[in-house]
Amino acid sequence: MAVLTIKNLAKTFNVGTPRASRVLDDISFDVRGGTFVSIVGPSGCGKSTLLNIISGVEEHTSGDISLTSDSGGPARMGYVFQDPRLLPWRSVMKNMMYVQNDRSEATAGRCRKYLEMVGLTKNADFFPGQLSGGMQQRVGIARAFAVEPDLLLMDEPFSHLDAITARGLRAQLQDIWAQSKKTVVFVTHDVVEAVELSDRIIVLQPGGRIYEDITIDLPRPRRQTDPTVATLQAEVLGRLEAMKTLSRTPSSAAA
Amino acid sequence: MTDQLVRTAPPTDPEAGAKRTAKRRRLRLTGLVILGWVAMFALWEYGSWWFGSRLLPRPIEVFQAGVEIVESGNFVTDFSASVLKTFAGFAVAAAVGAPIGYLMGRYNYWRAFFHDGVTIAGTIPAIVYAVMSLIVFGLSNLGPILAVALVSAPYIALNVAEGIRGVDKSLVTMSEAFGRTPQQIRREVLIPTIVPFVFAAIRMCFAVAWKVEALTEVFGGRNGVGFQIRTEYQLYDIAAVLAWMFLFIVFMLIIERLVLAKSEARLLAWRPQERSSAL
Ligand SMILES: Nc1ncnc2c1ncn2[C@@H]1O[C@H](COP(=O)(O)OP(=O)(O)O)[C@@H](O)[C@H]1O
Ligand SMILES: [Mg+2]
């Protein structure tokens, strides 16, 4: 069953002003429950805008979005940002509890479970300022999983980290995802990362249209060292080479 | 050219040398501090001799008067009366200044409305507020409270406004993305952001506030340190006047350093630079 359905979605910033700019154009796709979908595209092509529209932080100009939830109530969403976005004046555990809808012992237990999955049980009472950037980002990931979202949105969560930390976190994310089977929409500009993590990659091109929709059919867990992963990464990269020439045409100035 | 390229290490251990220099500097500075105090007391003694000790009592007389005040024990009620009035004034200032600051920080229209008025109110000399409070309340304990409130409210408003404008928008977006309500965002994001600014305002005001409080008490108080100073002045006991003043200065400095600084450090323990002093 589709958790997220998007039909003919378009977004124009500053509608009706001389500065009006179309960022997303005629986007349609749906995301089946329990799948990991990546949105890939060059910087500025509207990926973050798309996520913000899905999460409801941003309004869209035209088209339809529908979300369904398991519970039948309003769909619950989790969000992992590029930066950790933790409250600096709250401990790690209190940050996890802040985004929860209730303060029950069961909820606290769930928060502790996800903290354990990212290996931060010992740091539950630390303030964010006492953790490294990578650890803070892990709290951000645990926080988003711990709300048990119907849809988990991630916006380039590893792009601010060094390569070694990012690699470790990608592996950890795969493990957590394998255990929780959440529906994930993951934004990245890194095709290699997308191939490693996703069941499916939706490629956006400058100007905010869908360029390609690629299914990644590889066994999990996937590791960087696995040659079949590397081969597929090279192949997808090759297919996107064509977009580079496309992006240089005058019609798509957004790049 | 060559002597620039060939550099040999100095024969002695440079670190030990630096330590010795630093120690010598510290000693010299301490010496100057002591010399400063000696000079001050010498000048005071000379002044007493020149004006006569009835007009300007000698340091030892003031010290004795201070000991008498402390031994009699009645300074406790007057000190606590003054401190209570100062903090009551702060409470009033916060109740008025914080909402105004919130509006100024949050909405540009309210900022336009309040900005000039609040800035002017913050520039008016404290003595004017003291006189105004005396006119309003006459001989009453409310005068000092009003004076403190009037002096402090503009600072609190401006600092809260500054704090609100400094709120991290990305934390607000995060909260919205997780479906937090506006009340939750206010309590968990906005208020913690402005707490340091309010503390800065209170500490800034405190230095002025207790002086204004005592001053207002001198002319219109019914108890408190200022009231005692007036009483002693009417008895023409200048030594006691000075003793009350010095005791109050010491007491307020202690409150400033211990109470305010410590509670600030505790509340702001999450900040890396505060953590070491709080725990
Ligand atoms: N609030 C906004 N107002 C106007 N333009 C915006 C706004 N937010 C983003 N944009 C523009 O939309 C385009 C896409 O931005 P974004 O979605 O952040 O791209 P990406 O995440 O793919 O790098 C950019 O050209 C950006 O300048
Ligand atoms: Mg982005």
XYZ file of C-alpha atoms and ligand atoms in Angstrom:
562
model
C 0.000 0.000 0.000
C 1.232 3.462 -0.818
C 2.054 5.548 2.231
C 2.756 8.662 0.196
C 1.162 9.654 -3.099
C 2.198 12.784 -4.977
C 0.345 13.906 -8.121
C 1.352 16.741 -10.466
C 2.977 18.653 -7.662
C 4.404 22.081 -8.502
C 5.991 24.768 -6.361
C 6.693 28.363 -7.274
C 8.337 30.680 -4.757
C 7.186 34.303 -4.581
C 4.112 33.702 -6.724
C 2.841 36.863 -8.404
C 6.001 38.861 -7.843
C 8.789 39.672 -10.315
C 10.989 37.273 -8.316
C 8.678 34.315 -8.920
C 10.672 31.136 -9.519
C 9.388 27.660 -10.268
C 11.320 25.150 -8.189
C 9.289 21.964 -8.624
C 7.379 21.109 -11.780
C 4.872 18.324 -12.376
C 6.216 15.849 -9.833
C 4.290 12.583 -9.549
C 5.321 9.459 -7.678
C 4.183 7.258 -4.863
C 6.066 5.506 -2.096
C 5.038 2.052 -0.924
C 5.052 1.300 2.783
C 8.288 -0.127 4.155
C 10.481 0.986 1.277
C 13.538 3.214 1.268
C 13.305 5.800 -1.521
C 16.021 8.319 -2.339
C 15.564 11.638 -4.090
C 18.792 12.472 -5.889
C 19.718 15.579 -7.802
C 22.226 18.400 -8.034
C 22.178 21.096 -5.394
C 19.415 23.658 -5.889
C 17.080 21.375 -7.869
C 14.400 21.518 -5.187
C 15.005 18.406 -3.061
C 14.717 20.158 0.300
C 11.692 22.075 -0.913
C 10.027 18.790 -1.856
C 10.680 17.322 1.601
C 9.422 20.468 3.308
C 6.219 20.267 1.282
C 5.768 16.606 2.220
C 6.334 17.403 5.896
C 3.897 20.322 5.748
C 6.428 22.985 6.759
C 6.124 24.490 3.253
C 2.976 25.085 1.143
C 2.794 23.787 -2.431
C 1.440 25.783 -5.346
C -0.538 23.090 -7.181
C -1.043 19.348 -7.284
C -1.962 16.790 -4.633
C -0.190 15.062 -1.785
C -1.786 12.327 0.255
C -0.420 10.475 3.241
C -1.936 7.429 4.841
C -1.123 6.103 8.271
C -1.284 2.617 9.754
C -3.221 3.863 12.751
C -5.905 5.567 10.675
C -5.203 8.837 12.498
C -3.121 11.645 11.053
C 0.169 10.417 9.614
C 3.116 10.798 11.965
C 6.343 12.059 10.412
C 9.956 12.017 11.519
C 12.572 14.330 10.091
C 16.356 14.101 10.043
C 18.001 17.327 8.920
C 21.368 18.144 7.420
C 22.400 19.527 10.816
C 21.393 17.787 14.080
C 18.969 20.517 15.234
C 18.957 19.469 18.878
C 17.865 21.804 21.675
C 21.230 22.777 23.205
C 19.645 23.324 26.666
C 18.142 19.828 26.889
C 19.891 16.538 27.511
C 19.995 13.903 24.774
C 17.126 11.965 26.365
C 15.016 15.099 26.875
C 15.616 16.005 23.224
C 14.262 12.589 22.240
C 11.210 13.035 24.476
C 10.515 16.573 23.225
C 9.209 15.349 19.861
C 7.078 12.574 21.388
C 3.341 12.982 21.805
C 3.223 11.480 25.295
C 5.507 11.161 28.295
C 4.655 7.538 29.130
C 7.197 4.993 30.342
C 6.611 3.000 27.143
C 7.607 6.015 25.068
C 10.699 6.614 27.191
C 11.593 2.949 26.734
C 11.289 3.309 22.980
C 13.564 6.353 23.044
C 16.128 4.383 25.042
C 15.881 1.510 22.565
C 16.732 3.744 19.608
C 19.465 5.487 21.567
C 20.946 2.057 22.130
C 20.699 1.247 18.419
C 22.840 4.285 17.603
C 25.212 3.367 20.434
C 24.542 6.372 22.680
C 22.980 4.754 25.756
C 25.801 6.084 27.910
C 25.275 9.632 26.636
C 21.555 9.919 27.435
C 22.140 12.623 30.054
C 24.720 14.584 28.066
C 23.991 17.986 26.599
C 24.367 18.162 22.782
C 27.336 20.497 23.197
C 29.212 17.668 24.905
C 28.905 15.378 21.854
C 30.803 15.310 18.576
C 29.047 16.281 15.346
C 28.638 12.642 14.357
C 27.170 11.706 17.739
C 24.735 14.615 17.560
C 23.603 13.469 14.143
C 23.062 9.969 15.546
C 20.800 11.486 18.209
C 18.911 13.211 15.384
C 18.459 9.854 13.628
C 17.384 8.067 16.819
C 14.949 10.896 17.583
C 13.279 10.575 14.177
C 12.980 6.774 14.384
C 11.715 6.928 17.969
C 8.518 8.748 17.013
C 7.668 5.541 15.074
C 6.761 7.617 12.034
C 4.542 6.483 9.186
C 6.984 8.360 7.002
C 10.585 9.216 7.815
C 12.090 12.145 5.915
C 15.859 12.630 5.755
C 17.521 15.638 4.121
C 21.204 14.981 3.335
C 21.806 13.800 6.917
C 25.434 12.846 6.299
C 26.625 15.638 4.032
C 28.087 17.720 6.878
C 30.120 14.831 8.292
C 33.579 13.650 7.378
C 33.761 10.654 5.036
C 34.692 8.092 7.688
C 31.981 9.140 10.140
C 29.444 9.280 7.316
C 30.309 5.748 6.214
C 29.818 4.427 9.753
C 26.487 6.173 10.080
C 25.264 4.844 6.739
C 25.947 1.318 7.928
C 24.154 2.045 11.183
C 21.190 3.545 9.331
C 20.915 0.383 7.214
C 20.812 -1.756 10.361
C 18.187 0.361 12.103
C 16.098 0.518 8.963
C 16.317 -3.262 8.496
C 15.002 -3.735 12.038
C 12.272 -1.090 11.968
C 11.176 -1.293 8.296
C 10.048 2.326 8.298
C 9.043 4.059 5.082
C 11.861 6.461 4.282
C 12.248 9.307 1.798
C 15.942 10.158 1.771
C 17.335 13.212 -0.004
C 20.950 13.310 -1.151
C 23.113 14.765 -3.886
C 25.356 11.704 -3.593
C 24.416 8.970 -6.067
C 26.835 6.478 -4.504
C 25.184 6.912 -1.110
C 21.720 6.572 -2.681
C 22.600 3.257 -4.347
C 23.978 1.880 -1.101
C 20.853 2.709 0.903
C 17.805 2.667 -1.372
C 15.251 0.334 -2.907
C 14.515 3.029 -5.429
C 16.089 6.271 -6.615
C 14.097 9.172 -8.025
C 16.386 11.527 -9.908
C 15.419 15.214 -10.018
C 16.904 17.436 -12.670
C 17.579 21.168 -12.421
C 14.250 22.909 -12.884
C 12.586 20.409 -10.575
C 11.307 17.683 -12.869
C 11.745 13.959 -12.435
C 14.530 12.812 -14.733
C 14.578 9.122 -13.953
C 13.081 6.585 -11.578
C 15.523 3.734 -10.907
C 14.848 0.540 -8.961
C 17.835 -0.781 -7.018
C 17.517 -4.505 -6.659
C 20.465 -5.541 -4.499
C 20.547 -7.857 -1.492
C 21.054 -6.322 1.951
C 23.040 -5.517 3.943
C 25.007 -3.678 1.307
C 28.599 -2.803 2.035
C 30.877 -0.415 0.199
C 33.409 -3.185 -0.242
C 30.918 -5.389 -2.116
C 31.849 -5.343 -5.846
C 28.229 -5.726 -7.048
C 27.324 -2.549 -5.125
C 30.277 -0.730 -6.670
C 29.322 -1.918 -10.157
C 25.754 -0.681 -9.831
C 26.965 2.622 -8.390
C 29.166 3.114 -11.441
C 26.308 2.218 -13.763
C 23.844 4.664 -12.181
C 26.485 7.386 -12.182
C 26.983 6.742 -15.882
C 23.278 7.061 -16.603
C 23.212 10.427 -14.851
C 26.132 11.745 -16.894
C 23.599 12.502 -19.616
C 21.757 14.871 -17.260
C 24.851 17.058 -16.935
C 24.686 18.010 -20.613
C 20.967 18.466 -20.219
C 21.435 20.843 -17.296
C 23.596 23.116 -19.439
C 20.714 23.955 -21.767
C 19.559 27.561 -21.255
C 16.010 26.548 -20.255
C 17.106 25.244 -16.865
C 18.891 28.109 -15.185
C 18.160 26.831 -11.680
C 21.367 24.811 -11.526
C 71.563 36.805 5.807
C 73.273 33.759 7.306
C 72.664 34.684 10.942
C 68.939 34.685 10.136
C 69.037 31.137 8.851
C 71.086 29.598 11.625
C 69.159 29.840 14.837
C 70.270 28.041 17.943
C 67.996 27.393 20.894
C 68.537 29.698 23.896
C 70.777 28.031 26.490
C 68.240 28.073 29.364
C 64.851 26.365 29.530
C 62.544 28.996 27.981
C 59.456 27.732 29.843
C 61.016 28.126 33.288
C 62.123 31.603 32.294
C 58.610 32.554 31.225
C 57.207 31.234 34.510
C 59.680 33.305 36.500
C 58.736 36.445 34.580
C 55.031 35.782 35.096
C 55.556 35.281 38.817
C 57.519 38.497 39.128
C 54.753 40.360 37.288
C 52.088 38.928 39.596
C 54.067 39.969 42.653
C 54.517 43.485 41.335
C 50.760 43.769 40.582
C 49.808 42.551 44.081
C 52.219 45.087 45.520
C 50.533 47.875 43.571
C 47.082 46.789 44.740
C 48.231 46.952 48.380
C 49.902 50.294 47.713
C 46.610 51.560 46.272
C 44.698 50.624 49.422
C 47.337 52.198 51.665
C 47.212 55.393 49.626
C 43.419 55.468 49.808
C 43.381 55.117 53.610
C 46.180 57.659 53.963
C 44.181 60.147 51.932
C 41.097 59.428 54.057
C 43.056 59.923 57.297
C 44.457 63.168 55.949
C 40.952 64.303 54.947
C 39.636 63.528 58.447
C 42.426 65.582 59.951
C 41.784 68.456 57.544
C 37.948 68.547 57.818
C 37.813 67.335 61.390
C 36.589 63.877 62.287
C 33.045 65.148 63.003
C 32.659 66.004 59.323
C 34.679 63.123 57.930
C 35.208 60.362 60.519
C 38.480 58.469 60.525
C 38.581 54.968 58.972
C 38.916 53.344 62.393
C 35.801 55.160 63.647
C 33.801 53.971 60.658
C 35.107 50.466 61.235
C 34.031 50.591 64.889
C 30.592 51.894 63.885
C 30.331 49.002 61.449
C 31.220 46.494 64.140
C 28.569 48.025 66.406
C 25.916 47.724 63.690
C 26.812 44.107 63.039
C 26.933 43.254 66.748
C 23.589 44.875 67.497
C 22.094 42.488 64.956
C 19.360 44.828 63.737
C 21.091 45.206 60.393
C 19.546 41.883 59.339
C 15.990 43.234 59.132
C 17.086 46.361 57.301
C 19.277 44.491 54.829
C 16.592 41.973 54.069
C 14.053 44.789 53.683
C 16.292 46.486 51.112
C 17.060 43.268 49.269
C 13.389 42.298 49.189
C 12.429 45.682 47.781
C 15.143 45.393 45.112
C 13.910 41.973 44.030
C 10.270 43.042 44.191
C 11.237 45.864 41.842
C 12.859 43.326 39.518
C 9.740 41.191 39.576
C 7.606 44.165 38.555
C 10.153 45.116 35.866
C 10.147 41.566 34.499
C 6.343 41.376 34.513
C 6.143 44.572 32.452
C 9.405 44.514 30.502
C 9.432 40.866 29.371
C 6.072 40.948 27.515
C 7.020 44.247 25.862
C 10.371 42.741 24.865
C 8.610 39.644 23.546
C 6.342 41.746 21.334
C 9.298 43.861 20.170
C 11.358 40.822 19.280
C 8.532 38.945 17.641
C 6.659 41.539 15.579
C 8.153 44.399 13.601
C 5.042 46.533 14.109
C 5.305 46.322 17.882
C 9.006 46.999 17.581
C 8.270 50.190 15.679
C 5.710 51.127 18.324
C 7.866 50.534 21.415
C 11.427 51.026 20.288
C 11.965 54.762 20.777
C 9.979 54.935 24.004
C 11.853 52.047 25.586
C 15.224 53.388 24.454
C 14.467 56.809 25.940
C 13.197 55.204 29.164
C 16.516 53.357 29.388
C 18.504 56.567 28.980
C 16.736 58.612 31.687
C 19.081 58.937 34.721
C 18.214 56.718 37.676
C 17.949 59.740 40.001
C 14.979 61.007 37.966
C 13.171 57.726 38.561
C 13.977 57.927 42.277
C 12.471 61.417 42.486
C 9.423 60.364 40.443
C 8.810 57.407 42.748
C 9.055 59.663 45.791
C 6.514 62.040 44.286
C 4.138 59.169 43.505
C 4.363 57.272 46.796
C 5.842 59.725 49.313
C 6.916 58.081 52.557
C 6.261 54.462 51.687
C 7.998 51.192 50.921
C 6.462 51.216 47.456
C 8.667 54.114 46.335
C 11.929 52.138 46.229
C 10.170 49.238 44.495
C 8.792 51.518 41.808
C 12.192 53.180 41.336
C 13.910 49.830 40.819
C 11.151 48.694 38.462
C 11.383 51.860 36.374
C 15.162 51.653 36.113
C 15.166 47.951 35.195
C 12.144 47.484 32.909
C 13.655 49.096 29.787
C 16.798 46.948 30.046
C 14.764 43.800 30.471
C 12.534 44.709 27.514
C 15.486 45.438 25.223
C 17.336 42.273 26.224
C 14.317 40.016 25.833
C 13.693 41.561 22.403
C 17.307 40.883 21.465
C 16.963 37.306 22.708
C 13.782 36.648 20.741
C 15.402 37.964 17.589
C 18.273 35.573 18.179
C 16.028 32.492 18.239
C 17.372 29.734 16.005
C 14.811 29.467 13.186
C 16.026 25.989 12.307
C 14.944 24.744 15.771
C 11.486 26.201 15.181
C 11.293 24.436 11.787
C 12.426 21.205 13.450
C 9.704 21.546 16.060
C 7.066 22.167 13.396
C 8.251 19.220 11.318
C 7.707 17.004 14.368
C 4.259 18.505 14.895
C 4.981 20.464 18.073
C 2.335 22.989 19.138
C 3.047 26.742 19.345
C 2.915 26.518 23.161
C 5.510 23.735 23.163
C 7.737 25.749 20.836
C 7.400 28.788 23.083
C 8.272 26.800 26.204
C 11.063 24.649 24.810
C 12.676 26.915 22.198
C 11.823 30.593 22.733
C 12.057 30.837 26.519
C 15.337 28.914 26.922
C 16.806 31.155 24.236
C 15.952 34.350 26.099
C 16.937 33.184 29.614
C 20.611 34.177 29.153
C 19.531 37.567 27.853
C 17.238 38.140 30.847
C 20.080 37.203 33.171
C 22.403 39.606 31.431
C 19.748 42.294 31.858
C 19.241 41.522 35.563
C 22.956 41.558 36.309
C 23.371 44.783 34.391
C 20.427 46.358 36.250
C 21.412 45.027 39.645
C 24.489 47.250 39.855
C 22.298 50.327 39.346
C 19.147 49.035 41.016
C 20.376 48.620 44.588
C 21.900 52.078 44.560
C 18.629 53.577 43.366
C 16.763 51.508 45.930
C 18.925 52.784 48.804
C 18.752 56.337 47.501
C 14.964 56.264 47.342
C 14.878 54.808 50.853
C 17.026 57.662 52.147
C 14.322 60.123 51.180
C 11.127 58.098 51.437
C 11.731 54.706 53.017
C 10.133 53.405 56.222
C 12.804 50.732 56.735
C 15.873 49.396 54.980
C 19.464 50.498 54.656
C 18.597 53.872 53.140
C 16.212 54.529 56.032
C 18.984 53.765 58.540
C 21.349 56.076 56.700
C 18.781 58.874 56.963
C 18.230 58.190 60.683
C 21.962 58.275 61.415
C 22.323 61.401 59.335
C 19.592 63.106 61.344
C 21.528 62.139 64.498
C 24.584 63.578 62.782
C 26.476 60.304 63.189
C 28.487 60.396 59.978
C 30.602 57.391 61.015
C 27.433 55.289 61.195
C 26.220 56.668 57.859
C 29.453 55.586 56.205
C 29.441 52.240 58.024
C 25.911 51.430 56.807
C 26.957 52.385 53.305
C 30.069 50.206 53.287
C 28.281 47.253 54.807
C 25.574 47.532 52.187
C 28.100 47.733 49.354
C 29.880 44.627 50.618
C 26.586 42.802 51.095
C 25.327 43.627 47.607
C 28.619 42.640 46.018
C 28.335 39.304 47.780
C 24.803 38.841 46.445
C 25.972 39.809 42.966
C 28.929 37.433 42.970
C 27.421 34.503 44.829
C 23.674 34.437 44.274
C 23.250 35.893 40.796
C 26.408 34.514 39.240
C 25.844 31.051 40.724
C 22.194 30.733 39.744
C 23.075 31.934 36.260
C 25.778 29.307 35.997
C 23.341 26.622 37.157
C 20.601 27.642 34.717
C 22.999 27.895 31.820
C 24.883 24.696 32.601
C 24.254 23.460 29.058
C 26.615 26.085 27.687
C 30.148 24.671 27.412
C 31.763 27.774 28.945
C 29.403 27.662 31.970
C 29.549 23.967 32.721
C 32.817 23.973 34.616
C 31.675 26.654 37.064
C 28.227 25.122 37.682
C 29.027 21.537 38.620
N 12.032 30.350 0.776
C 12.504 30.428 -0.474
N 12.213 31.501 -1.236
C 12.660 31.588 -2.511
N 13.417 30.651 -3.113
C 13.740 29.560 -2.406
C 13.304 29.385 -1.062
N 13.779 28.184 -0.586
C 14.466 27.665 -1.619
N 14.450 28.466 -2.699
C 15.067 28.207 -4.006
O 14.588 26.980 -4.471
C 15.598 26.255 -5.144
C 15.682 24.852 -4.570
O 16.125 24.911 -3.234
P 16.298 23.589 -2.377
O 15.011 22.876 -2.342
O 16.883 23.995 -1.077
O 17.373 22.780 -3.230
P 18.206 21.481 -2.855
O 17.761 21.020 -1.519
O 17.925 20.518 -3.947
O 19.638 21.889 -2.867
C 16.870 27.042 -4.980
O 17.125 27.734 -6.195
C 16.567 28.013 -3.892
O 17.253 29.213 -4.091
Mg 18.851 20.919 0.330
